[in-house]
Short mmCIF file of C-alpha atoms and ligand atoms in Angstrom, two decimals:
data_model
loop_
_atom_site.label_atom_id
_atom_site.label_comp_id
_atom_site.label_asym_id
_atom_site.label_seq_id
_atom_site.Cartn_x
_atom_site.Cartn_y
_atom_site.Cartn_z
CA UNK A 15 45.12 -20.04 -8.77
CA UNK A 16 41.86 -20.08 -6.85
CA UNK A 17 42.12 -16.33 -6.33
CA UNK A 18 42.12 -15.78 -10.04
CA UNK A 19 39.13 -18.07 -10.42
CA UNK A 20 37.29 -16.20 -7.65
CA UNK A 21 37.99 -12.88 -9.32
CA UNK A 22 36.99 -14.24 -12.70
CA UNK A 23 33.64 -15.47 -11.41
CA UNK A 24 33.06 -12.29 -9.42
CA UNK A 25 33.64 -10.27 -12.60
CA UNK A 26 31.29 -12.52 -14.55
CA UNK A 27 28.68 -12.26 -11.82
CA UNK A 28 28.73 -8.46 -11.64
CA UNK A 29 28.68 -8.26 -15.42
CA UNK A 30 25.64 -10.50 -15.41
CA UNK A 31 23.90 -8.21 -12.91
CA UNK A 32 24.78 -5.22 -15.04
CA UNK A 33 23.44 -6.84 -18.19
CA UNK A 34 20.30 -7.92 -16.35
CA UNK A 35 19.89 -4.35 -15.04
CA UNK A 36 19.55 -5.51 -11.46
CA UNK A 37 21.45 -3.96 -8.62
CA UNK A 38 23.45 -6.04 -6.16
CA UNK A 39 20.92 -5.08 -3.48
CA UNK A 40 18.05 -6.36 -5.61
CA UNK A 41 19.97 -9.57 -6.20
CA UNK A 42 20.47 -10.01 -2.47
CA UNK A 43 16.81 -9.68 -1.64
CA UNK A 44 15.79 -11.97 -4.47
CA UNK A 45 18.41 -14.46 -3.34
CA UNK A 46 17.19 -14.15 0.22
CA UNK A 47 13.59 -14.70 -0.84
CA UNK A 48 14.02 -17.39 -3.42
CA UNK A 49 16.98 -19.30 -1.99
CA UNK A 50 19.26 -20.73 -4.59
CA UNK A 51 16.87 -20.04 -7.45
CA UNK A 52 17.81 -16.69 -8.89
CA UNK A 53 15.26 -14.80 -10.87
CA UNK A 54 16.04 -11.43 -12.27
CA UNK A 55 13.86 -8.35 -12.19
CA UNK A 56 14.31 -6.18 -15.21
CA UNK A 57 12.76 -2.78 -14.87
CA UNK A 58 10.23 -1.81 -17.52
CA UNK A 59 10.33 2.00 -17.70
CA UNK A 60 6.95 3.66 -18.17
CA UNK A 61 8.37 5.84 -20.95
CA UNK A 62 9.46 2.78 -22.96
CA UNK A 63 6.50 0.63 -22.13
CA UNK A 64 4.39 -1.00 -24.82
CA UNK A 65 1.22 -1.18 -22.74
CA UNK A 66 -0.75 -3.59 -24.90
CA UNK A 67 2.22 -5.93 -25.21
CA UNK A 68 2.79 -5.78 -21.45
CA UNK A 69 -0.85 -6.71 -20.80
CA UNK A 70 -0.82 -9.51 -23.40
CA UNK A 71 2.47 -10.93 -22.00
CA UNK A 72 1.26 -10.91 -18.41
CA UNK A 73 -2.13 -12.40 -19.31
CA UNK A 74 -0.30 -15.22 -21.08
CA UNK A 75 2.16 -15.71 -18.19
CA UNK A 76 -0.68 -15.92 -15.66
CA UNK A 77 -2.64 -18.35 -17.84
CA UNK A 78 0.42 -20.56 -18.35
CA UNK A 79 1.26 -20.60 -14.63
CA UNK A 80 -2.25 -21.29 -13.36
CA UNK A 81 -3.34 -23.69 -16.10
CA UNK A 82 -6.88 -24.77 -15.31
CA UNK A 83 -6.41 -24.27 -11.55
CA UNK A 84 -7.68 -21.58 -9.20
CA UNK A 85 -6.05 -18.32 -8.13
CA UNK A 86 -6.88 -15.86 -5.38
CA UNK A 87 -6.04 -12.23 -4.64
CA UNK A 88 -6.76 -9.53 -2.10
CA UNK A 89 -7.95 -6.18 -3.40
CA UNK A 90 -7.34 -3.12 -1.23
CA UNK A 91 -8.62 -0.48 -3.62
CA UNK A 92 -5.10 0.90 -4.10
CA UNK A 93 -3.62 1.35 -7.57
CA UNK A 94 -1.43 -1.77 -7.56
CA UNK A 95 -3.98 -4.27 -6.29
CA UNK A 96 -6.66 -2.81 -8.59
CA UNK A 97 -4.46 -3.29 -11.65
CA UNK A 98 -3.52 -6.85 -10.59
CA UNK A 99 -7.20 -7.66 -10.10
CA UNK A 100 -8.10 -6.42 -13.59
CA UNK A 101 -5.12 -8.23 -15.14
CA UNK A 102 -5.87 -11.47 -13.30
CA UNK A 103 -9.51 -11.43 -14.34
CA UNK A 104 -8.56 -10.78 -17.94
CA UNK A 105 -6.38 -13.89 -17.76
CA UNK A 106 -8.52 -16.20 -15.63
CA UNK A 107 -12.06 -14.85 -15.50
CA UNK A 108 -14.01 -16.47 -12.66
CA UNK A 109 -11.09 -18.76 -11.79
CA UNK A 110 -9.60 -15.78 -9.96
CA UNK A 111 -11.35 -15.19 -6.64
CA UNK A 112 -10.94 -11.61 -5.48
CA UNK A 113 -11.50 -10.67 -1.84
CA UNK A 114 -11.70 -7.27 -0.27
CA UNK A 115 -10.70 -7.71 3.38
CA UNK A 116 -12.57 -5.06 5.34
CA UNK A 117 -10.11 -4.52 8.18
CA UNK A 118 -12.25 -1.78 9.78
CA UNK A 119 -9.49 0.83 9.38
CA UNK A 120 -10.24 2.00 5.83
CA UNK A 121 -11.58 5.31 4.69
CA UNK A 122 -15.29 6.15 4.64
CA UNK A 123 -17.36 3.86 2.43
CA UNK A 124 -14.23 2.31 0.89
CA UNK A 125 -15.24 -1.40 0.87
CA UNK A 126 -18.63 -0.73 -0.74
CA UNK A 127 -17.20 1.82 -3.21
CA UNK A 128 -14.41 -0.49 -4.38
CA UNK A 129 -16.67 -3.53 -4.77
CA UNK A 130 -19.22 -1.44 -6.71
CA UNK A 131 -16.56 0.01 -9.04
CA UNK A 132 -15.33 -3.50 -9.93
CA UNK A 133 -18.86 -4.79 -10.36
CA UNK A 134 -19.31 -2.15 -13.05
CA UNK A 135 -16.30 -3.69 -14.82
CA UNK A 136 -17.91 -7.13 -14.58
CA UNK A 137 -15.58 -8.29 -11.82
CA UNK A 138 -17.08 -9.92 -8.74
CA UNK A 139 -15.39 -8.91 -5.48
CA UNK A 140 -16.28 -10.57 -2.21
CA UNK A 141 -16.12 -8.26 0.80
CA UNK A 142 -15.08 -10.03 3.99
CA UNK A 143 -15.65 -8.25 7.31
CA UNK A 144 -12.58 -8.92 9.44
CA UNK A 145 -12.62 -5.72 11.48
CA UNK A 146 -13.02 -7.55 14.83
CA UNK A 147 -9.76 -9.47 14.28
CA UNK A 148 -7.85 -6.29 13.44
CA UNK A 149 -9.15 -4.27 16.38
CA UNK A 150 -8.47 -7.20 18.72
CA UNK A 151 -4.86 -7.37 17.48
CA UNK A 152 -4.43 -3.60 17.93
CA UNK A 153 -5.84 -3.51 21.44
CA UNK A 154 -3.41 -2.08 23.98
CA UNK A 155 -0.68 -1.30 21.45
CA UNK A 156 0.79 2.21 21.39
CA UNK A 157 4.20 1.69 19.73
CA UNK A 158 4.06 2.61 16.01
CA UNK A 159 6.03 -0.42 14.81
CA UNK A 160 4.06 -2.82 17.00
CA UNK A 161 0.83 -1.41 15.55
CA UNK A 162 2.11 -1.92 12.00
CA UNK A 163 3.30 -5.43 12.81
CA UNK A 164 -0.09 -6.33 14.29
CA UNK A 165 -1.79 -5.36 11.03
CA UNK A 166 0.64 -7.35 8.90
CA UNK A 167 0.34 -10.45 11.07
CA UNK A 168 -3.45 -10.27 11.29
CA UNK A 169 -3.76 -9.89 7.55
CA UNK A 170 -1.40 -12.69 6.53
CA UNK A 171 -1.68 -15.18 9.35
CA UNK A 172 -5.23 -14.82 10.65
CA UNK A 173 -7.35 -13.57 7.81
CA UNK A 174 -6.00 -13.81 4.28
CA UNK A 175 -3.58 -16.68 4.93
CA UNK A 176 -6.45 -18.84 6.25
CA UNK A 177 -8.67 -17.80 3.37
CA UNK A 178 -6.06 -18.85 0.83
CA UNK A 179 -5.73 -22.27 2.45
CA UNK A 180 -9.52 -22.72 2.59
CA UNK A 181 -9.99 -21.66 -1.02
CA UNK A 182 -7.69 -24.45 -2.24
CA UNK A 183 -6.22 -21.95 -4.68
CA UNK A 184 -2.70 -22.85 -5.68
CA UNK A 185 -1.80 -19.39 -6.91
CA UNK A 186 -1.83 -16.05 -5.17
CA UNK A 187 -1.66 -12.87 -7.21
CA UNK A 188 0.08 -9.92 -5.56
CA UNK A 189 0.59 -6.33 -6.69
CA UNK A 190 4.25 -6.01 -5.61
CA UNK A 191 6.06 -3.36 -7.67
CA UNK A 192 9.76 -2.70 -8.15
CA UNK A 193 9.72 0.25 -5.75
CA UNK A 194 8.44 -2.09 -3.00
CA UNK A 195 11.45 -4.35 -3.54
CA UNK A 196 13.87 -1.39 -3.49
CA UNK A 197 12.32 0.13 -0.39
CA UNK A 198 12.28 -3.16 1.47
CA UNK A 199 15.98 -3.66 0.67
CA UNK A 200 16.80 -0.11 1.72
CA UNK A 201 14.82 -0.53 4.93
CA UNK A 202 12.61 2.47 4.09
CA UNK A 203 9.42 0.51 4.18
CA UNK A 204 8.12 -2.46 6.04
CA UNK A 205 6.90 -4.56 3.18
CA UNK A 206 3.28 -5.60 3.42
CA UNK A 207 2.93 -7.65 0.31
CA UNK A 208 5.86 -10.01 0.55
CA UNK A 209 5.16 -13.16 2.54
CA UNK A 210 8.80 -13.99 2.92
CA UNK A 211 9.10 -10.95 5.15
CA UNK A 212 7.29 -13.06 7.71
CA UNK A 213 9.71 -15.91 7.21
CA UNK A 214 7.00 -17.95 5.52
CA UNK A 215 7.70 -19.94 2.39
CA UNK A 216 4.18 -20.02 0.95
CA UNK A 217 4.92 -23.06 -1.20
CA UNK A 218 6.12 -25.07 1.80
CA UNK A 219 3.68 -23.74 4.37
CA UNK A 220 0.50 -23.65 2.36
CA UNK A 221 1.35 -25.31 -0.92
CA UNK A 222 0.77 -22.31 -3.13
CA UNK A 223 2.81 -20.04 -5.35
CA UNK A 224 2.89 -16.28 -5.55
CA UNK A 225 2.60 -14.49 -8.88
CA UNK A 226 3.74 -10.85 -9.02
CA UNK A 227 2.94 -9.61 -12.53
CA UNK A 228 3.73 -5.94 -11.79
CA UNK A 229 7.17 -6.49 -10.28
CA UNK A 230 9.03 -4.94 -13.25
CA UNK A 231 7.04 -1.69 -13.04
CA UNK A 232 7.15 1.51 -11.05
CA UNK A 233 3.98 3.40 -10.14
CA UNK A 234 3.82 5.34 -13.43
CA UNK A 235 4.00 2.07 -15.37
CA UNK A 236 1.27 0.56 -13.21
CA UNK A 237 -0.97 3.56 -13.95
CA UNK A 238 -0.36 3.08 -17.68
CA UNK A 239 -1.27 -0.60 -17.39
CA UNK A 240 -4.43 0.40 -15.48
CA UNK A 241 -5.46 2.78 -18.23
CA UNK A 242 -4.70 0.11 -20.84
CA UNK A 243 -6.89 -2.36 -18.97
CA UNK A 244 -9.79 0.07 -19.10
CA UNK A 245 -9.89 0.96 -15.40
CA UNK A 246 -11.51 4.32 -14.64
CA UNK A 247 -9.10 7.21 -14.01
CA UNK A 248 -10.43 7.56 -10.45
CA UNK A 249 -9.10 4.08 -9.69
CA UNK A 250 -5.49 4.43 -10.81
CA UNK A 251 -4.90 8.13 -10.20
CA UNK A 252 -5.70 8.21 -6.50
CA UNK A 253 -3.50 9.96 -3.95
CA UNK A 254 -1.23 7.55 -2.06
CA UNK A 255 -2.75 5.82 0.95
CA UNK A 256 -0.70 3.71 3.39
CA UNK A 257 -1.03 -0.05 3.85
CA UNK A 258 -1.75 0.30 7.60
CA UNK A 259 -4.60 2.62 6.54
CA UNK A 260 -6.02 5.01 9.15
CA UNK A 261 -3.91 3.37 11.86
CA UNK A 262 -0.98 5.35 10.42
CA UNK A 263 -2.94 8.46 11.47
CA UNK A 264 -3.95 7.63 15.03
CA UNK A 265 -1.35 8.36 17.68
CA UNK A 266 -1.52 6.04 20.68
CA UNK A 267 -3.87 3.09 21.13
CA UNK A 268 -6.24 2.44 18.24
CA UNK A 269 -9.92 1.93 19.07
CA UNK A 270 -13.00 1.75 16.82
CA UNK A 271 -14.09 5.16 18.20
CA UNK A 272 -10.77 6.82 17.34
CA UNK A 273 -10.81 5.31 13.85
CA UNK A 274 -14.38 6.59 13.36
CA UNK A 275 -13.23 10.07 14.38
CA UNK A 276 -10.15 10.21 12.15
CA UNK A 277 -12.20 8.70 9.31
CA UNK A 278 -14.64 11.64 9.46
CA UNK A 279 -11.79 14.16 9.58
CA UNK A 280 -10.13 12.41 6.62
CA UNK A 281 -13.30 12.58 4.54
CA UNK A 282 -13.69 16.32 5.23
CA UNK A 283 -10.01 16.97 4.45
CA UNK A 284 -10.06 14.97 1.22
CA UNK A 285 -13.12 16.82 -0.07
CA UNK A 286 -11.68 20.22 0.87
CA UNK A 287 -8.30 19.58 -0.80
CA UNK A 288 -9.24 17.46 -3.82
CA UNK A 289 -8.62 20.26 -6.32
CA UNK A 290 -5.33 21.49 -4.79
CA UNK A 291 -3.19 19.10 -6.86
CA UNK A 292 -1.02 18.28 -3.87
CA UNK A 293 0.84 14.95 -3.68
CA UNK A 294 -1.03 13.78 -0.59
CA UNK A 295 -3.20 15.21 2.18
CA UNK A 296 -4.43 13.73 5.42
CA UNK A 297 -5.78 14.22 8.91
CA UNK A 298 -4.16 12.89 12.09
CA UNK A 299 -5.78 12.30 15.47
CA UNK A 300 -3.56 13.27 18.37
CA UNK A 301 -3.46 11.45 21.64
CA UNK A 302 -3.13 14.58 23.78
CA UNK A 303 -6.29 16.52 24.41
CA UNK A 304 -6.66 20.24 24.93
CA UNK A 305 -9.19 22.52 26.57
CA UNK A 306 -11.74 24.00 24.19
CA UNK A 307 -15.16 25.67 24.25
CA UNK A 308 -18.53 24.10 23.47
CA UNK A 309 -21.83 25.84 24.28
CA UNK A 310 -20.03 28.41 26.44
CA UNK A 311 -18.52 25.67 28.56
CA UNK A 312 -14.92 24.62 28.88
CA UNK A 313 -14.47 21.06 27.60
CA UNK A 314 -11.46 18.81 27.26
CA UNK A 315 -11.47 17.83 23.58
CA UNK A 316 -9.51 16.19 20.79
CA UNK A 317 -7.01 17.72 18.39
CA UNK A 318 -6.75 17.03 14.66
CA UNK A 319 -3.62 17.83 12.69
CA UNK A 320 -3.90 18.42 8.93
CA UNK A 321 -0.98 17.65 6.63
CA UNK A 322 -0.80 18.50 2.94
CA UNK A 323 2.32 17.61 0.96
CA UNK A 324 4.14 18.63 -2.19
CA UNK A 325 6.37 15.76 -3.28
CA UNK A 326 7.50 13.80 -6.30
CA UNK A 327 8.16 10.36 -4.84
CA UNK A 328 7.34 10.60 -1.11
CA UNK A 329 11.04 10.30 -0.19
CA UNK A 330 11.19 13.99 0.58
CA UNK A 331 8.24 16.34 0.87
CA UNK A 332 7.34 19.92 1.74
CA UNK A 333 4.15 21.24 3.23
CA UNK A 334 1.87 22.82 0.63
CA UNK A 335 1.42 26.58 1.12
CA UNK A 336 -2.34 26.38 1.50
CA UNK A 337 -4.24 29.63 1.78
CA UNK A 338 -5.54 30.59 5.22
CA UNK A 339 -9.07 30.66 3.79
CA UNK A 340 -8.82 26.98 2.89
CA UNK A 341 -7.28 26.10 6.25
CA UNK A 342 -9.91 28.00 8.22
CA UNK A 343 -12.62 26.36 6.16
CA UNK A 344 -11.29 22.88 6.99
CA UNK A 345 -11.03 23.76 10.69
CA UNK A 346 -14.59 25.09 10.74
CA UNK A 347 -16.00 22.00 9.02
CA UNK A 348 -14.11 19.55 11.24
CA UNK A 349 -15.11 21.24 14.50
CA UNK A 350 -18.71 21.57 13.30
CA UNK A 351 -19.13 17.99 12.12
CA UNK A 352 -17.05 16.23 14.79
CA UNK A 353 -18.21 17.40 18.23
CA UNK A 354 -15.27 15.76 20.06
CA UNK A 355 -12.73 17.92 18.22
CA UNK A 356 -12.00 21.38 19.59
CA UNK A 357 -8.70 22.20 17.88
CA UNK A 358 -7.26 21.83 14.36
CA UNK A 359 -3.62 22.49 13.43
CA UNK A 360 -1.62 22.46 10.18
CA UNK A 361 1.82 20.83 9.87
CA UNK A 362 4.56 23.19 8.63
CA UNK A 363 7.49 20.76 8.82
CA UNK A 364 9.20 19.18 5.79
CA UNK A 365 10.10 15.50 5.34
CA UNK A 366 12.71 14.98 6.71
CA UNK A 367 12.48 15.52 9.69
CA UNK A 368 8.78 14.77 9.53
CA UNK A 369 7.41 11.73 7.73
CA UNK A 370 4.29 11.96 5.56
CA UNK A 371 2.14 9.84 7.87
CA UNK A 372 2.13 10.12 11.67
CA UNK A 373 3.26 6.63 12.61
P1 XMP B 402 6.11 8.14 5.27
O1 XMP B 402 5.08 8.32 6.33
O2 XMP B 402 7.06 7.03 5.58
O3 XMP B 402 5.32 7.70 3.96
O4 XMP B 402 6.83 9.43 4.93
C1 XMP B 402 5.84 7.71 2.66
C2 XMP B 402 4.75 7.31 1.69
O5 XMP B 402 4.44 5.93 1.83
C3 XMP B 402 3.09 5.77 2.29
N1 XMP B 402 3.16 4.76 3.32
C4 XMP B 402 2.94 3.46 3.09
N2 XMP B 402 2.58 2.80 1.99
N3 XMP B 402 2.61 0.78 3.18
C5 XMP B 402 2.41 1.46 2.02
O6 XMP B 402 2.08 0.84 1.01
C6 XMP B 402 3.00 1.37 4.34
O7 XMP B 402 3.18 0.73 5.35
C7 XMP B 402 3.15 2.78 4.28
N4 XMP B 402 3.51 3.68 5.22
C8 XMP B 402 3.50 4.91 4.61
C9 XMP B 402 2.64 7.13 2.78
O8 XMP B 402 1.23 7.32 2.68
C10 XMP B 402 3.43 8.05 1.90
O9 XMP B 402 2.82 8.21 0.63
#
């Protein structure tokens, strides 16, 4: 009967998923993204990874896909995009054009630092100043999700999407990792590096294909690949930093002045806590102001909140028990170096209920 046939195929199907080591959820998102063409993602565990073989396989895959054409990628300075950049250049040399989109919301000196670090490795990175477009898109927005959406749309539709079309590259390299796929499926994270999220089929819309050479790896595997590719430790062992950058740390409307302020506080916090061995640490600019004292006068000033987290995978986290000496030192430096700030607080809430970032 048909019911038997249905059951038979269902059993075969789930067996296939099991053998392919992909969950039903992963299948659904792949199916959703790729339509009827099913590709499977098989996890490569860092502990079982043959790093040199992984690199050689991916270099060959990229070369075979791109042929003698051109490819393009965006480098953010994060671990994943740095490793993809190094891998892509190993495969394609100058036929991979790497852009660093300066969105104006990065940490202090980030665009210059990242470009210089890659130059040392013999990789040319073009820095593109797109900060005006990002600030224009953020203007007037106060809702956290609307702010995040504005950054995604500006990046893909206005800036990088146009650049890809102009470059005539037929291939786009992206640093999507397996955790990104899982978290997108689970609804934990708004995915920044998957075009389909925007309902865009890149092949149809722009005539190019996306290559995701790290999709079988988790973060620890990506770090191993980075080491194997000869990237400096400082590049692949950085603390996590969110895709929406400092916007995730400004409550309320984002302006260039507020970003400049939280950027300074971030730099001070990162220097002060770099040897703590915490999972992540950050500074947040609050929207509310409070009365403070400057030069014996009462002034209405800004508040910075410091967060420092112990965590394994960012899904849950606890505040680090920093010493009061360290905390007081951070507060003193921030209020000395940033005149607008009159008050500094430390977060003592776990995730959940808190999140790691502020928006
Ligand atoms: P939350 O704030 O959700 O953050 O507890 C969990 C971890 O993810 C980082 N994060 C992001 N990373 N794109 C990313 O690639 C994002 O939109 C994003 N939002 C948060 C955050 O820094 C923390 O490590």
